[in-house]
Tab-separated table of C-alpha atoms and ligand atoms in Angstrom:
chain	number	residue	atom	x	y	z
A	160	MET	CA	27.892	-96.842	-8.237
A	161	ASP	CA	24.872	-97.714	-6.127
A	162	GLU	CA	25.713	-97.503	-2.445
A	163	ALA	CA	22.036	-97.870	-1.494
A	164	PRO	CA	22.479	-95.723	1.628
A	165	TYR	CA	18.998	-94.433	1.331
A	166	CYS	CA	15.771	-96.373	1.405
A	167	ALA	CA	13.866	-94.805	-1.466
A	168	GLU	CA	10.380	-94.415	-0.077
A	169	ARG	CA	10.235	-90.716	-0.791
A	170	SER	CA	11.556	-88.467	-3.477
A	171	ILE	CA	14.442	-86.210	-2.618
A	172	ALA	CA	13.778	-82.576	-3.519
A	173	LEU	CA	16.804	-80.327	-3.887
A	174	ILE	CA	16.007	-76.717	-3.104
A	175	GLY	CA	17.980	-73.469	-2.965
A	176	LEU	CA	18.888	-70.406	-4.949
A	177	MET	CA	19.886	-70.219	-8.597
A	178	GLY	CA	23.439	-71.445	-8.996
A	179	ALA	CA	23.360	-73.682	-5.910
A	180	GLY	CA	23.960	-76.735	-8.114
A	181	LYS	CA	20.547	-78.368	-7.746
A	182	SER	CA	20.576	-79.893	-11.238
A	183	THR	CA	24.267	-80.790	-11.426
A	184	LEU	CA	24.394	-82.301	-7.950
A	185	GLY	CA	20.956	-83.845	-8.363
A	186	ARG	CA	22.090	-85.802	-11.399
A	187	ARG	CA	25.184	-87.067	-9.596
A	188	LEU	CA	23.287	-87.842	-6.403
A	189	ALA	CA	20.658	-89.805	-8.325
A	190	ARG	CA	23.349	-91.868	-10.028
A	191	ARG	CA	25.082	-92.492	-6.726
A	192	ILE	CA	22.002	-93.724	-4.863
A	193	GLY	CA	20.366	-95.442	-7.821
A	194	LEU	CA	17.266	-93.287	-8.211
A	195	PRO	CA	15.959	-91.664	-11.378
A	196	PHE	CA	16.594	-87.928	-11.752
A	197	VAL	CA	14.199	-85.265	-12.944
A	198	ASP	CA	14.740	-81.549	-13.432
A	199	ALA	CA	11.528	-79.636	-12.681
A	200	ASP	CA	12.507	-76.654	-14.863
A	201	GLU	CA	13.017	-78.979	-17.845
A	202	GLU	CA	9.627	-80.585	-17.177
A	203	ILE	CA	7.968	-77.156	-17.128
A	204	GLU	CA	9.642	-76.302	-20.436
A	205	ALA	CA	8.551	-79.609	-21.975
A	206	ALA	CA	4.958	-79.145	-20.767
A	207	ALA	CA	4.795	-75.598	-22.176
A	208	GLY	CA	6.827	-76.252	-25.326
A	209	LEU	CA	8.717	-73.055	-24.441
A	210	SER	CA	11.903	-72.177	-22.597
A	211	ILE	CA	11.528	-70.647	-19.136
A	212	ALA	CA	12.732	-67.303	-20.512
A	213	GLU	CA	10.005	-67.496	-23.194
A	214	ILE	CA	7.309	-68.372	-20.639
A	215	PHE	CA	8.283	-65.301	-18.568
A	216	GLU	CA	8.390	-63.067	-21.670
A	217	ARG	CA	5.156	-64.196	-23.268
A	218	HIS	CA	2.986	-65.013	-20.272
A	219	GLY	CA	4.624	-63.446	-17.203
A	220	GLU	CA	5.945	-64.831	-13.955
A	221	PRO	CA	2.544	-65.680	-12.329
A	222	HIS	CA	1.778	-67.980	-15.296
A	223	PHE	CA	5.189	-69.623	-14.898
A	224	ARG	CA	4.540	-70.121	-11.178
A	225	ASP	CA	1.169	-71.778	-11.898
A	226	GLY	CA	2.843	-74.207	-14.284
A	227	GLU	CA	5.627	-74.806	-11.800
A	228	ARG	CA	3.115	-75.651	-9.058
A	229	ARG	CA	1.296	-78.135	-11.316
A	230	VAL	CA	4.485	-79.800	-12.524
A	231	LEU	CA	5.882	-80.179	-9.002
A	232	ALA	CA	2.597	-81.701	-7.797
A	233	ARG	CA	2.772	-84.243	-10.639
A	234	LEU	CA	6.412	-85.112	-9.987
A	235	ILE	CA	5.875	-85.468	-6.243
A	236	ALA	CA	2.907	-87.774	-6.816
A	237	GLY	CA	5.075	-90.075	-8.940
A	238	PRO	CA	7.591	-92.751	-7.927
A	239	PRO	CA	10.603	-91.839	-5.771
A	240	ARG	CA	13.341	-89.941	-7.561
A	241	VAL	CA	15.712	-87.059	-7.131
A	242	ILE	CA	13.940	-83.832	-8.114
A	243	ALA	CA	15.920	-80.665	-8.856
A	244	THR	CA	13.442	-77.836	-8.241
A	245	GLY	CA	13.697	-74.303	-9.609
A	246	GLY	CA	14.831	-71.744	-7.035
A	247	GLY	CA	11.345	-70.328	-6.461
A	248	ALA	CA	9.406	-73.598	-6.240
A	249	PHE	CA	9.799	-74.115	-2.483
A	250	ILE	CA	8.771	-70.485	-1.875
A	251	ASP	CA	5.249	-71.312	-3.037
A	252	ALA	CA	3.309	-72.288	0.114
A	253	GLU	CA	1.368	-75.090	-1.588
A	254	THR	CA	4.439	-76.657	-3.207
A	255	ARG	CA	6.424	-76.283	0.003
A	256	ALA	CA	3.745	-78.078	2.036
A	257	LEU	CA	3.680	-80.924	-0.509
A	258	ILE	CA	7.470	-81.233	-0.572
A	259	LEU	CA	7.721	-81.235	3.215
A	260	GLU	CA	4.981	-83.828	3.534
A	261	ARG	CA	5.948	-86.190	0.738
A	262	CYS	CA	9.677	-85.728	0.036
A	263	ILE	CA	12.959	-85.254	1.797
A	264	ALA	CA	13.800	-81.605	1.204
A	265	ILE	CA	17.492	-80.787	0.996
A	266	TRP	CA	18.558	-77.150	0.973
A	267	LEU	CA	21.808	-76.579	-0.894
A	268	ASP	CA	22.996	-73.475	0.897
A	269	ALA	CA	25.884	-71.559	-0.657
A	270	GLU	CA	27.550	-68.182	-0.316
A	271	VAL	CA	26.136	-65.417	-2.498
A	272	GLU	CA	29.607	-64.877	-4.005
A	273	THR	CA	29.730	-68.498	-5.177
A	274	LEU	CA	26.205	-68.347	-6.586
A	275	ALA	CA	26.848	-65.041	-8.365
A	276	GLU	CA	29.974	-66.387	-9.968
A	277	ARG	CA	28.140	-69.460	-11.238
A	278	VAL	CA	25.045	-67.747	-12.606
A	279	GLY	CA	27.145	-64.974	-14.117
A	280	ARG	CA	28.535	-67.467	-16.597
A	281	ARG	CA	25.128	-68.185	-18.109
A	282	GLY	CA	22.463	-65.758	-19.278
A	283	HIS	CA	19.268	-67.795	-19.561
A	284	ARG	CA	17.638	-66.907	-16.224
A	285	PRO	CA	14.846	-64.324	-16.599
A	286	LEU	CA	15.000	-63.044	-13.002
A	287	LEU	CA	18.609	-61.985	-13.573
A	288	ARG	CA	18.069	-60.094	-16.825
A	289	GLY	CA	19.480	-56.583	-16.584
A	290	LYS	CA	20.303	-57.044	-12.889
A	291	ASP	CA	23.539	-57.253	-10.960
A	292	PRO	CA	23.536	-60.984	-10.062
A	293	ARG	CA	25.274	-60.432	-6.739
A	294	LEU	CA	22.737	-57.831	-5.552
A	295	LEU	CA	19.737	-59.802	-6.764
A	296	LEU	CA	20.988	-63.029	-5.194
A	297	GLN	CA	21.801	-61.223	-1.944
A	298	SER	CA	18.271	-59.897	-1.748
A	299	LEU	CA	16.783	-63.323	-2.634
A	300	ALA	CA	19.029	-64.947	-0.013
A	301	GLU	CA	17.595	-62.584	2.601
A	302	THR	CA	13.956	-63.117	1.716
A	303	ARG	CA	14.097	-66.795	0.822
A	304	GLY	CA	16.730	-68.025	3.280
A	305	PRO	CA	14.353	-68.385	6.253
A	306	ILE	CA	11.934	-70.328	4.021
A	307	TYR	CA	14.597	-72.662	2.582
A	308	ALA	CA	15.649	-73.270	6.202
A	309	GLU	CA	12.432	-75.256	6.676
A	310	ALA	CA	14.008	-78.074	4.632
A	311	HIS	CA	14.609	-81.394	6.384
A	312	LEU	CA	18.341	-81.205	5.685
A	313	THR	CA	20.741	-78.370	4.912
A	314	ILE	CA	23.996	-78.981	3.083
A	315	ARG	CA	26.581	-76.202	3.044
A	316	GLY	CA	29.823	-75.953	1.137
A	317	GLY	CA	28.658	-74.859	-2.273
A	318	ALA	CA	32.195	-74.097	-3.417
A	319	LEU	CA	33.371	-77.688	-2.826
A	320	PRO	CA	33.927	-80.065	-5.764
A	321	HIS	CA	30.735	-81.815	-6.834
A	322	GLU	CA	31.738	-85.266	-5.633
A	323	LYS	CA	32.479	-83.901	-2.144
A	324	MET	CA	29.087	-82.257	-2.045
A	325	VAL	CA	27.429	-85.507	-3.085
A	326	ASP	CA	29.385	-87.293	-0.330
A	327	ARG	CA	27.941	-84.808	2.167
A	328	ILE	CA	24.414	-85.286	0.916
A	329	VAL	CA	24.700	-89.085	1.003
A	330	ALA	CA	26.130	-88.961	4.541
A	331	ALA	CA	23.335	-86.648	5.702
A	332	LEU	CA	20.708	-88.966	4.205
A	333	ALA	CA	22.292	-92.016	5.792
A	334	ALA	CA	22.400	-90.293	9.195
A	335	ARG	CA	18.770	-89.396	9.035
B	618	S3P	C1	13.936	-69.213	-10.483
B	618	S3P	C2	14.932	-70.135	-10.650
B	618	S3P	C3	15.157	-70.847	-11.917
B	618	S3P	C4	13.874	-70.931	-12.740
B	618	S3P	C5	13.266	-69.574	-12.908
B	618	S3P	C6	12.969	-68.879	-11.567
B	618	S3P	C7	13.771	-68.553	-9.156
B	618	S3P	O1	15.640	-72.164	-11.651
B	618	S3P	O2	12.940	-71.803	-12.127
B	618	S3P	O3	14.161	-68.819	-13.678
B	618	S3P	O4	12.700	-67.997	-8.876
B	618	S3P	O5	14.732	-68.606	-8.343
B	618	S3P	P1	17.129	-72.496	-11.101
B	618	S3P	O6	17.106	-72.290	-9.620
B	618	S3P	O7	17.323	-73.913	-11.487
B	618	S3P	O8	18.049	-71.555	-11.802
């Protein structure tokens, strides 16, 4: 369904912590407003020919962050689309400046409990290896929250069904 509520001059960048639903909601949002969707983490994996876990293991986090910065710059320079970013992308000052200048940044803000429950079901995220997801996410929420808050729009209600969340995002875009 294309409701065309949003005049697609800029890409929409979904930001927020792991488990916030950036990829799942991004896909649905893109379909709803008739824009292409791209997942930045998948683009990084394709560019490296390795999974994110493998990039962290073999080359370390700084190498991953360099690749992430390059991939985001390429995606942002391209035609308008919905971009699901990895949780740390917006924390990088250069990427954040680009996103804020060229995209509409939407922070998907959710309770740590909700995030922990979601990420706990899957074990592919290197930052969570060997950690208590709730504690790690709580600490990331504290350090990253004020930075995510720089987004143009904030959507809360992470525990709502996906379609309701997409409704909220579409309404917030239309009201902008
Ligand atoms: C990260 C989040 C991950 C992925 C990498 C690092 C982070 O993406 O980019 O594991 O720093 O928060 P998701 O937010 O899509 O899980």
